[in-house]
Tab-separated table of C-alpha atoms in Angstrom:
chain	number	residue	atom	x	y	z
F	28	UNK	CA	-24.847	9.505	13.690
F	29	UNK	CA	-24.012	12.238	11.278
F	30	UNK	CA	-23.011	11.681	8.233
F	31	UNK	CA	-19.855	14.423	9.404
F	32	UNK	CA	-19.416	12.116	12.329
F	33	UNK	CA	-18.744	9.307	10.104
F	34	UNK	CA	-14.555	8.668	9.426
F	35	UNK	CA	-13.410	9.143	6.182
F	36	UNK	CA	-10.715	6.574	6.282
F	37	UNK	CA	-9.310	4.560	9.547
F	38	UNK	CA	-7.254	1.507	9.936
F	39	UNK	CA	-8.125	-2.331	11.124
F	40	UNK	CA	-6.139	-4.496	12.498
F	41	UNK	CA	-8.610	-7.617	12.531
F	42	UNK	CA	-6.797	-10.676	13.460
F	43	UNK	CA	-2.735	-11.613	12.426
F	44	UNK	CA	-0.932	-11.388	9.359
F	45	UNK	CA	-1.505	-13.936	6.907
F	46	UNK	CA	1.183	-16.132	5.471
F	47	UNK	CA	1.790	-14.653	2.150
F	48	UNK	CA	2.996	-15.889	-0.830
F	49	UNK	CA	6.529	-14.340	-0.863
F	50	UNK	CA	8.943	-14.477	2.014
F	51	UNK	CA	9.128	-10.826	3.760
F	52	UNK	CA	12.672	-10.584	1.811
F	53	UNK	CA	11.077	-11.050	-1.404
F	54	UNK	CA	8.744	-8.034	-0.555
F	55	UNK	CA	11.758	-5.731	0.656
F	56	UNK	CA	13.914	-6.417	-1.764
F	57	UNK	CA	10.801	-5.913	-4.554
F	58	UNK	CA	9.924	-2.446	-2.560
F	59	UNK	CA	14.070	-1.696	-2.502
F	60	UNK	CA	13.988	-1.952	-6.504
F	61	UNK	CA	10.939	-0.352	-6.817
F	62	UNK	CA	12.253	2.660	-4.626
F	63	UNK	CA	15.938	3.013	-6.680
F	64	UNK	CA	13.762	3.267	-9.553
F	65	UNK	CA	11.857	6.107	-8.166
F	66	UNK	CA	14.720	7.627	-6.988
F	67	UNK	CA	16.271	7.745	-10.492
F	68	UNK	CA	13.081	9.612	-11.951
F	69	UNK	CA	13.067	11.980	-9.031
F	70	UNK	CA	9.296	10.458	-7.816
F	71	UNK	CA	9.389	10.941	-3.831
F	72	UNK	CA	5.881	8.385	-3.938
F	73	UNK	CA	4.646	5.788	-6.207
F	74	UNK	CA	1.163	5.610	-6.455
F	75	UNK	CA	0.326	1.876	-7.786
F	76	UNK	CA	-3.414	1.223	-8.778
F	77	UNK	CA	-3.697	-2.336	-10.655
F	78	UNK	CA	-4.298	-5.238	-9.406
F	79	UNK	CA	-1.069	-6.680	-10.408
F	80	UNK	CA	1.209	-4.236	-9.319
F	81	UNK	CA	-0.434	-4.024	-5.866
F	82	UNK	CA	-0.052	-7.343	-5.468
F	83	UNK	CA	3.154	-8.036	-6.170
F	84	UNK	CA	4.675	-5.272	-4.143
F	85	UNK	CA	2.423	-5.952	-1.100
F	86	UNK	CA	0.949	-9.512	-1.474
F	87	UNK	CA	-2.544	-8.458	-1.282
F	88	UNK	CA	-4.928	-8.848	-4.771
F	89	UNK	CA	-7.936	-6.590	-4.584
F	90	UNK	CA	-11.397	-7.387	-5.998
F	91	UNK	CA	-12.786	-4.191	-7.236
F	92	UNK	CA	-16.523	-4.815	-7.705
F	93	UNK	CA	-16.764	-0.599	-8.700
F	94	UNK	CA	-14.106	1.094	-6.240
F	95	UNK	CA	-10.533	2.176	-6.487
F	96	UNK	CA	-7.448	0.263	-4.490
F	97	UNK	CA	-4.009	1.620	-4.253
F	98	UNK	CA	-0.717	0.877	-3.050
F	99	UNK	CA	1.472	3.834	-2.042
F	100	UNK	CA	4.702	3.474	-1.568
F	101	UNK	CA	7.361	6.209	-0.484
F	102	UNK	CA	10.746	6.044	0.856
F	103	UNK	CA	9.978	4.728	4.020
F	104	UNK	CA	6.538	3.490	3.918
F	105	UNK	CA	4.211	0.708	1.719
F	106	UNK	CA	0.831	1.350	2.478
F	107	UNK	CA	-2.079	-0.183	0.743
F	108	UNK	CA	-5.577	1.821	0.593
F	109	UNK	CA	-8.558	-0.673	0.204
F	110	UNK	CA	-12.006	-0.189	0.589
F	111	UNK	CA	-14.292	-0.632	3.805
F	112	UNK	CA	-16.739	-3.493	2.378
F	113	UNK	CA	-13.086	-5.643	2.461
F	114	UNK	CA	-12.972	-5.542	6.263
F	115	UNK	CA	-9.218	-6.300	7.859
F	116	UNK	CA	-8.908	-8.842	4.967
F	117	UNK	CA	-5.959	-6.095	3.220
F	118	UNK	CA	-4.168	-5.504	5.763
F	119	UNK	CA	-3.890	-9.616	7.057
F	120	UNK	CA	-2.731	-10.203	3.427
F	121	UNK	CA	-0.125	-7.263	2.663
F	122	UNK	CA	3.418	-7.018	3.959
F	123	UNK	CA	2.866	-3.325	4.901
F	124	UNK	CA	0.380	-0.788	6.529
F	125	UNK	CA	-3.175	-0.548	5.477
F	126	UNK	CA	-5.738	2.216	5.382
F	127	UNK	CA	-9.256	1.245	5.064
F	128	UNK	CA	-11.860	4.253	2.986
F	129	UNK	CA	-15.517	4.620	3.843
F	130	UNK	CA	-18.420	5.257	1.397
F	131	UNK	CA	-19.752	7.582	3.166
F	132	UNK	CA	-19.172	11.191	1.079
F	133	UNK	CA	-17.471	10.487	-2.785
F	134	UNK	CA	-13.853	10.744	-2.936
F	135	UNK	CA	-13.110	9.063	0.522
F	136	UNK	CA	-10.499	7.107	-1.489
F	137	UNK	CA	-8.619	9.762	-2.422
F	138	UNK	CA	-8.117	11.639	1.171
F	139	UNK	CA	-6.854	8.312	2.473
F	140	UNK	CA	-4.403	8.472	-0.684
F	141	UNK	CA	-3.640	11.683	0.071
F	142	UNK	CA	-3.191	11.328	3.894
F	143	UNK	CA	0.364	8.990	2.893
F	144	UNK	CA	1.301	10.956	0.191
F	145	UNK	CA	1.559	13.445	3.050
F	146	UNK	CA	3.972	16.498	1.485
F	147	UNK	CA	5.251	14.947	-1.551
F	148	UNK	CA	5.711	16.955	-4.478
F	149	UNK	CA	6.192	14.542	-7.228
F	150	UNK	CA	4.574	10.991	-7.271
F	151	UNK	CA	4.873	8.536	-9.912
F	152	UNK	CA	1.681	6.734	-11.685
F	153	UNK	CA	0.938	2.913	-13.645
F	154	UNK	CA	-0.504	5.506	-16.393
F	155	UNK	CA	-1.793	2.460	-18.985
F	156	UNK	CA	-4.175	1.546	-15.555
F	157	UNK	CA	-5.632	5.029	-14.584
F	158	UNK	CA	-8.638	6.450	-17.295
F	159	UNK	CA	-9.124	10.011	-18.020
F	160	UNK	CA	-11.587	10.735	-15.451
F	161	UNK	CA	-9.979	9.314	-12.779
F	162	UNK	CA	-6.650	10.886	-13.575
F	163	UNK	CA	-8.570	14.396	-13.957
F	164	UNK	CA	-9.601	13.336	-10.049
F	165	UNK	CA	-6.022	12.927	-9.103
F	166	UNK	CA	-5.036	16.414	-10.508
F	167	UNK	CA	-7.689	17.347	-8.606
F	168	UNK	CA	-8.301	15.812	-5.021
F	169	UNK	CA	-3.802	16.181	-4.699
F	170	UNK	CA	-3.292	19.304	-5.946
F	171	UNK	CA	-0.231	20.894	-7.826
F	172	UNK	CA	2.288	17.637	-7.651
F	173	UNK	CA	4.258	16.963	-10.841
F	174	UNK	CA	3.236	13.150	-12.530
F	175	UNK	CA	4.869	10.726	-14.167
F	176	UNK	CA	3.907	7.706	-15.997
F	177	UNK	CA	6.175	4.842	-14.798
F	178	UNK	CA	4.266	2.335	-16.229
F	179	UNK	CA	6.775	0.995	-18.433
F	180	UNK	CA	9.687	0.990	-16.107
F	181	UNK	CA	7.593	-0.844	-13.169
F	182	UNK	CA	6.780	-3.658	-16.078
F	183	UNK	CA	10.104	-4.029	-16.821
F	184	UNK	CA	11.447	-4.664	-13.397
F	185	UNK	CA	8.559	-7.682	-12.977
F	186	UNK	CA	9.942	-9.798	-15.747
F	187	UNK	CA	12.477	-10.470	-14.308
F	188	UNK	CA	11.534	-13.458	-11.952
F	189	UNK	CA	13.084	-13.872	-8.851
F	190	UNK	CA	14.094	-17.682	-7.424
F	191	UNK	CA	10.808	-17.426	-5.258
F	192	UNK	CA	8.621	-16.479	-8.345
F	193	UNK	CA	10.101	-19.118	-10.302
F	194	UNK	CA	9.137	-21.610	-7.753
F	195	UNK	CA	5.837	-20.543	-7.529
F	196	UNK	CA	5.694	-20.793	-11.488
F	197	UNK	CA	7.391	-24.570	-11.475
F	198	UNK	CA	4.533	-25.092	-8.900
F	199	UNK	CA	1.632	-23.910	-11.245
F	200	UNK	CA	3.078	-25.630	-14.608
F	201	UNK	CA	2.983	-28.776	-12.540
F	202	UNK	CA	-0.542	-28.192	-11.158
F	203	UNK	CA	-1.781	-27.487	-14.915
F	204	UNK	CA	-0.147	-30.605	-15.993
F	205	UNK	CA	-2.708	-32.213	-12.695
F	206	UNK	CA	-5.874	-30.071	-14.422
F	207	UNK	CA	-4.667	-31.808	-17.924
F	208	UNK	CA	-4.822	-35.218	-16.988
F	209	UNK	CA	-8.080	-35.251	-15.322
F	210	UNK	CA	-8.872	-33.306	-18.722
F	211	UNK	CA	-8.263	-36.089	-20.757
F	212	UNK	CA	-9.451	-38.734	-18.663
F	213	UNK	CA	-12.484	-37.167	-18.900
F	214	UNK	CA	-13.065	-36.918	-22.927
F	215	UNK	CA	-16.011	-39.178	-23.779
F	216	UNK	CA	-18.053	-38.814	-27.286
F	217	UNK	CA	-21.348	-36.740	-25.722
F	218	UNK	CA	-19.738	-35.329	-22.858
F	219	UNK	CA	-20.285	-31.833	-22.889
F	220	UNK	CA	-17.546	-29.155	-22.589
F	221	UNK	CA	-18.285	-27.830	-19.322
F	222	UNK	CA	-18.389	-30.953	-18.006
F	223	UNK	CA	-14.908	-31.846	-19.291
F	224	UNK	CA	-13.690	-27.994	-18.027
F	225	UNK	CA	-15.099	-28.715	-14.625
F	226	UNK	CA	-13.120	-32.083	-13.899
F	227	UNK	CA	-9.671	-30.356	-15.104
F	228	UNK	CA	-10.729	-26.923	-12.485
F	229	UNK	CA	-11.961	-29.288	-9.658
F	230	UNK	CA	-8.347	-31.541	-9.925
F	231	UNK	CA	-6.176	-28.030	-9.870
F	232	UNK	CA	-8.511	-26.320	-7.219
F	233	UNK	CA	-7.474	-29.653	-5.358
F	234	UNK	CA	-3.783	-29.735	-5.629
F	235	UNK	CA	-3.485	-25.619	-5.337
F	236	UNK	CA	-5.571	-26.453	-1.654
F	237	UNK	CA	-2.708	-29.471	-1.140
F	238	UNK	CA	0.067	-28.031	-2.167
F	239	UNK	CA	-0.515	-24.290	-1.085
F	240	UNK	CA	-3.169	-24.548	1.911
F	241	UNK	CA	-2.084	-20.887	3.371
F	242	UNK	CA	-2.902	-19.180	-0.251
F	243	UNK	CA	-6.219	-17.677	-1.460
F	244	UNK	CA	-8.438	-20.348	-3.738
F	245	UNK	CA	-9.558	-18.456	-6.795
F	246	UNK	CA	-9.899	-17.872	-10.070
F	247	UNK	CA	-8.224	-21.093	-11.630
F	248	UNK	CA	-10.222	-21.947	-14.405
F	249	UNK	CA	-10.455	-24.122	-18.174
F	250	UNK	CA	-10.862	-23.286	-21.302
F	251	UNK	CA	-11.997	-26.479	-22.909
F	252	UNK	CA	-13.567	-26.535	-27.164
F	253	UNK	CA	-14.412	-28.494	-29.050
F	254	UNK	CA	-14.991	-28.618	-33.103
F	255	UNK	CA	-15.841	-25.291	-34.580
F	256	UNK	CA	-15.306	-23.841	-31.040
F	257	UNK	CA	-11.604	-23.874	-31.387
F	258	UNK	CA	-11.200	-21.818	-33.674
F	259	UNK	CA	-10.447	-18.769	-31.053
F	260	UNK	CA	-7.867	-19.075	-28.458
F	261	UNK	CA	-9.936	-17.449	-25.810
F	262	UNK	CA	-14.082	-19.158	-26.561
F	263	UNK	CA	-15.791	-19.287	-23.657
F	264	UNK	CA	-16.740	-23.057	-23.171
F	265	UNK	CA	-20.259	-23.899	-23.993
F	266	UNK	CA	-22.403	-27.061	-23.487
F	267	UNK	CA	-21.923	-28.722	-26.931
F	268	UNK	CA	-21.383	-32.139	-26.633
F	269	UNK	CA	-18.235	-34.326	-28.147
F	270	UNK	CA	-18.782	-36.517	-31.673
F	271	UNK	CA	-16.665	-38.639	-32.787
F	272	UNK	CA	-14.032	-37.214	-35.081
F	273	UNK	CA	-13.768	-33.692	-33.013
F	274	UNK	CA	-10.560	-31.612	-33.013
F	275	UNK	CA	-10.452	-30.131	-29.237
F	276	UNK	CA	-8.209	-27.821	-27.555
F	277	UNK	CA	-7.290	-28.077	-23.344
F	278	UNK	CA	-6.504	-25.163	-21.828
F	279	UNK	CA	-5.385	-25.587	-17.552
F	280	UNK	CA	-4.986	-21.780	-16.006
F	281	UNK	CA	-4.428	-22.513	-12.100
F	282	UNK	CA	-3.945	-19.670	-10.377
F	283	UNK	CA	-1.750	-19.903	-6.925
F	284	UNK	CA	-1.838	-16.294	-5.471
F	285	UNK	CA	-2.744	-13.944	-9.012
F	286	UNK	CA	-0.016	-16.496	-10.426
F	287	UNK	CA	-1.619	-17.356	-13.427
F	288	UNK	CA	0.477	-20.672	-16.020
F	289	UNK	CA	-0.998	-22.783	-18.706
F	290	UNK	CA	-1.289	-25.863	-20.866
F	291	UNK	CA	-2.631	-25.651	-23.853
F	292	UNK	CA	-2.752	-28.878	-26.053
F	293	UNK	CA	-4.546	-30.004	-29.318
F	294	UNK	CA	-6.552	-33.212	-29.147
F	295	UNK	CA	-8.791	-35.141	-31.175
F	296	UNK	CA	-11.577	-38.118	-30.485
F	297	UNK	CA	-10.676	-40.422	-32.705
F	298	UNK	CA	-8.290	-41.004	-35.391
F	299	UNK	CA	-8.202	-37.830	-37.457
F	300	UNK	CA	-8.054	-37.596	-41.354
F	301	UNK	CA	-4.794	-36.737	-43.325
F	302	UNK	CA	-5.582	-33.067	-43.697
F	303	UNK	CA	-6.067	-32.379	-40.080
F	304	UNK	CA	-2.905	-34.495	-38.756
F	305	UNK	CA	-0.796	-32.700	-41.488
F	306	UNK	CA	-1.876	-29.548	-39.915
F	307	UNK	CA	-0.852	-30.694	-36.372
F	308	UNK	CA	2.027	-32.258	-37.324
F	309	UNK	CA	2.883	-28.670	-38.737
F	310	UNK	CA	2.267	-26.530	-35.397
F	311	UNK	CA	3.688	-29.305	-33.313
F	312	UNK	CA	6.661	-28.696	-35.469
F	313	UNK	CA	6.746	-24.826	-35.309
F	314	UNK	CA	6.298	-25.449	-31.585
F	315	UNK	CA	9.365	-27.649	-31.564
F	316	UNK	CA	11.320	-25.139	-33.271
F	317	UNK	CA	10.116	-22.743	-31.263
F	318	UNK	CA	11.509	-23.741	-28.405
F	319	UNK	CA	15.020	-24.534	-29.526
F	320	UNK	CA	15.228	-20.584	-30.289
F	321	UNK	CA	14.192	-19.527	-26.937
F	322	UNK	CA	17.646	-18.784	-25.290
F	323	UNK	CA	19.405	-15.982	-23.672
F	324	UNK	CA	20.430	-13.376	-26.273
F	325	UNK	CA	17.597	-13.908	-28.782
F	326	UNK	CA	14.915	-11.502	-29.562
F	327	UNK	CA	11.465	-11.655	-29.790
F	328	UNK	CA	11.239	-10.967	-33.235
F	329	UNK	CA	13.640	-12.879	-34.746
F	330	UNK	CA	12.250	-15.418	-32.718
F	331	UNK	CA	9.094	-14.704	-34.150
F	332	UNK	CA	10.433	-14.238	-37.544
F	333	UNK	CA	11.729	-17.421	-37.669
F	334	UNK	CA	8.231	-18.984	-37.172
F	335	UNK	CA	7.138	-17.238	-39.291
F	336	UNK	CA	9.463	-18.479	-41.714
F	337	UNK	CA	8.782	-21.809	-40.989
F	338	UNK	CA	5.377	-21.075	-41.775
F	339	UNK	CA	5.643	-19.141	-45.078
F	340	UNK	CA	7.717	-22.100	-46.458
F	341	UNK	CA	4.541	-24.376	-45.767
F	342	UNK	CA	2.189	-21.943	-46.936
F	343	UNK	CA	0.110	-22.222	-43.494
F	344	UNK	CA	1.339	-18.575	-42.278
F	345	UNK	CA	-2.283	-17.222	-43.239
F	346	UNK	CA	-3.812	-19.290	-40.845
F	347	UNK	CA	-1.495	-18.091	-37.510
F	348	UNK	CA	-3.649	-16.053	-35.158
F	349	UNK	CA	-1.802	-13.985	-32.645
F	350	UNK	CA	2.203	-14.392	-30.921
F	351	UNK	CA	4.126	-16.943	-30.392
F	352	UNK	CA	4.346	-16.173	-26.477
F	353	UNK	CA	4.480	-13.929	-23.506
F	354	UNK	CA	5.954	-13.579	-19.966
F	355	UNK	CA	4.470	-15.288	-17.205
F	356	UNK	CA	4.077	-13.954	-13.358
F	357	UNK	CA	0.925	-11.666	-11.688
F	358	UNK	CA	-0.870	-11.960	-14.076
F	359	UNK	CA	-4.733	-13.399	-15.429
F	360	UNK	CA	-6.619	-13.003	-18.171
F	361	UNK	CA	-8.238	-9.623	-16.832
F	362	UNK	CA	-4.876	-8.258	-15.735
F	363	UNK	CA	-1.533	-7.800	-15.692
F	364	UNK	CA	0.255	-8.367	-19.357
F	365	UNK	CA	3.799	-7.643	-19.438
F	366	UNK	CA	3.233	-6.464	-22.677
F	367	UNK	CA	7.059	-5.787	-23.093
F	368	UNK	CA	7.977	-9.695	-23.253
F	369	UNK	CA	6.234	-10.932	-25.873
F	370	UNK	CA	6.937	-12.706	-29.203
F	371	UNK	CA	5.706	-10.796	-31.247
F	372	UNK	CA	7.424	-9.262	-34.859
F	373	UNK	CA	6.883	-5.711	-33.081
F	374	UNK	CA	8.839	-6.225	-29.679
F	375	UNK	CA	12.703	-5.920	-29.861
F	376	UNK	CA	12.916	-7.309	-25.900
F	377	UNK	CA	15.921	-9.351	-25.353
F	378	UNK	CA	15.740	-12.485	-23.914
F	379	UNK	CA	18.067	-12.573	-20.324
F	380	UNK	CA	18.336	-15.035	-17.466
F	381	UNK	CA	15.338	-14.506	-15.072
F	382	UNK	CA	13.011	-13.831	-17.677
F	383	UNK	CA	9.970	-16.889	-17.765
F	384	UNK	CA	8.496	-17.346	-21.301
F	385	UNK	CA	5.917	-18.985	-23.086
F	386	UNK	CA	6.030	-20.782	-26.545
F	387	UNK	CA	2.422	-21.583	-27.795
F	388	UNK	CA	1.870	-21.037	-31.912
F	389	UNK	CA	-1.192	-21.350	-32.729
F	390	UNK	CA	-3.002	-22.347	-36.713
F	391	UNK	CA	-6.815	-21.747	-36.878
F	392	UNK	CA	-8.203	-23.166	-40.210
F	393	UNK	CA	-11.569	-21.741	-41.041
F	394	UNK	CA	-14.437	-24.305	-41.314
F	395	UNK	CA	-15.318	-25.846	-45.391
F	396	UNK	CA	-10.571	-26.275	-45.675
F	397	UNK	CA	-9.592	-29.362	-44.837
F	398	UNK	CA	-7.921	-29.801	-41.620
F	399	UNK	CA	-10.657	-27.162	-40.103
F	400	UNK	CA	-10.510	-25.986	-36.378
F	401	UNK	CA	-7.750	-24.620	-34.193
F	402	UNK	CA	-4.483	-26.121	-33.449
F	403	UNK	CA	-2.228	-24.959	-30.776
F	404	UNK	CA	0.534	-25.904	-27.871
F	405	UNK	CA	1.868	-24.252	-25.158
F	406	UNK	CA	4.814	-25.106	-23.148
F	407	UNK	CA	6.393	-22.842	-20.318
F	408	UNK	CA	9.948	-22.225	-20.525
F	409	UNK	CA	12.053	-20.708	-17.918
F	410	UNK	CA	15.665	-19.072	-18.811
F	411	UNK	CA	18.900	-19.407	-16.521
F	412	UNK	CA	21.725	-18.858	-16.553
F	413	UNK	CA	23.367	-22.578	-17.645
F	414	UNK	CA	20.647	-22.970	-19.897
F	415	UNK	CA	16.881	-23.118	-20.871
F	416	UNK	CA	14.513	-25.512	-18.375
F	417	UNK	CA	10.840	-26.433	-20.058
F	418	UNK	CA	8.179	-26.878	-16.854
F	419	UNK	CA	6.026	-28.039	-18.698
F	420	UNK	CA	5.440	-31.732	-18.542
F	421	UNK	CA	1.888	-32.755	-20.652
F	422	UNK	CA	2.983	-34.931	-23.599
F	423	UNK	CA	2.255	-33.018	-26.612
F	424	UNK	CA	1.268	-33.826	-30.548
F	425	UNK	CA	-0.150	-37.333	-32.378
F	426	UNK	CA	1.522	-39.737	-30.485
F	427	UNK	CA	-0.161	-38.895	-27.129
F	428	UNK	CA	-3.533	-36.772	-27.568
F	429	UNK	CA	-5.422	-38.951	-30.134
F	430	UNK	CA	-8.149	-40.026	-27.535
F	431	UNK	CA	-10.212	-43.304	-28.445
F	432	UNK	CA	-13.684	-42.431	-29.995
C-alpha cells in the first residue's frame, strides 16, 4: 500500500466502553459548565491539550511519549484525538467520541483536530500548555480562526470539586494513610530508602486495585527521604541506609484515575536531640495553626500571612521553603497544578465550599545548624457548607512518629 493510500485518521471502537472514574452525569455536568464558559467568551469550540483537562472532561488520561493529544469540545460533541500507537484504549476510556491519527505523514494530528472543529471561527486553547512551536503550527494548519486563551477560566472551574470528586479524593487520602502505615512498619536501622519506599508503594497499589478495580493502575509513588536527603520536598529516593538518629520524611502519593492525594510526615529513628525536637514541634504547631485558619471566606494570602507571623516570632521564617498548601484534583508531579488555589503570599483567592486544599508547612535547616534537616507535615481538608473536614488520618508529631532505633 502506498503512503498516499494510508489514512490520515480513522475511528476504532475496539471492545466495549470501560467503567470511567465518574458517572456519565458527572461528565455531562462538567461539559455543560465548559460550554457555558465557551458561550460567554464567544468561543465555538474548545481545544484541550493538557493531560489534566483532557482527563477531567473526557475520562481519558493519555501517555504522550512525544505525541500530541487533544479533546475537542463543541456545542454538540466531545471528541478525544489520540495517536495510533494507543489502539482502541482511548475510545474505551473516554465518555465521548474518539479519532485516531496516524504517523504516516507529518501533522495528521492537526488534520484530525480540524475535522472536528469543522467550520468553527473561534476556538479556545490552554495557553499555558501550548509551546510557541505548536501554537504557530496550529495557526498554520487551522487557518484564520480566532484564538482565545481560556486556561485560567478553565482552572477556575476545576477548583470546585463535585461530590463524586470529593469521594474519590477521600478514597485517595485513605489509601495514602495505608501507604504511610506500611512505611512506618518498614523503618529499620540499616534499611535502604528505596526498600522502605517500595513497601509503601506496594501497599497503596494493592489497596487501589481492591477498592477501585476498574481504574488504571498507574503512577502511584513514594518519596521517602532520610538525613540530608530530607532538605527538599521533592528529592528522589536513594539507596542510602537509615542510621540511628536520622530525621525521616515520609511522603505517599496514591494516584487513582489521575487524581492525586498525599500524606507527608516527619519521623525520627530513635529519640531526636533537643534542637531537632524544638524545630519539629514548631512546625507541628504551625501545621495546627494553618488547619485552624482554613475556612470559607479566608484568603490564601491571609492564611500565609498568619503562618509567616508565627514563624517570624520564633525566628524561623528564613527556613520556610515553599507555600503552605495547594488544591487537589486531576494533578500529579508532572501535570495539572491549580495554581490559583495555592496558599502563598501572592494569591488572594477566597476559600469557598467545594474546594479541597492541603496544609503543609515545611522548615529546612541546613547541615551544620542544630536541628538540621527538613520538617514537614501534610493534611488534606475539604471545605464544606457547614465546616471543614480533615480527611487525613495518619498521626503526626513526636508523640507518634519516633521509631525505636
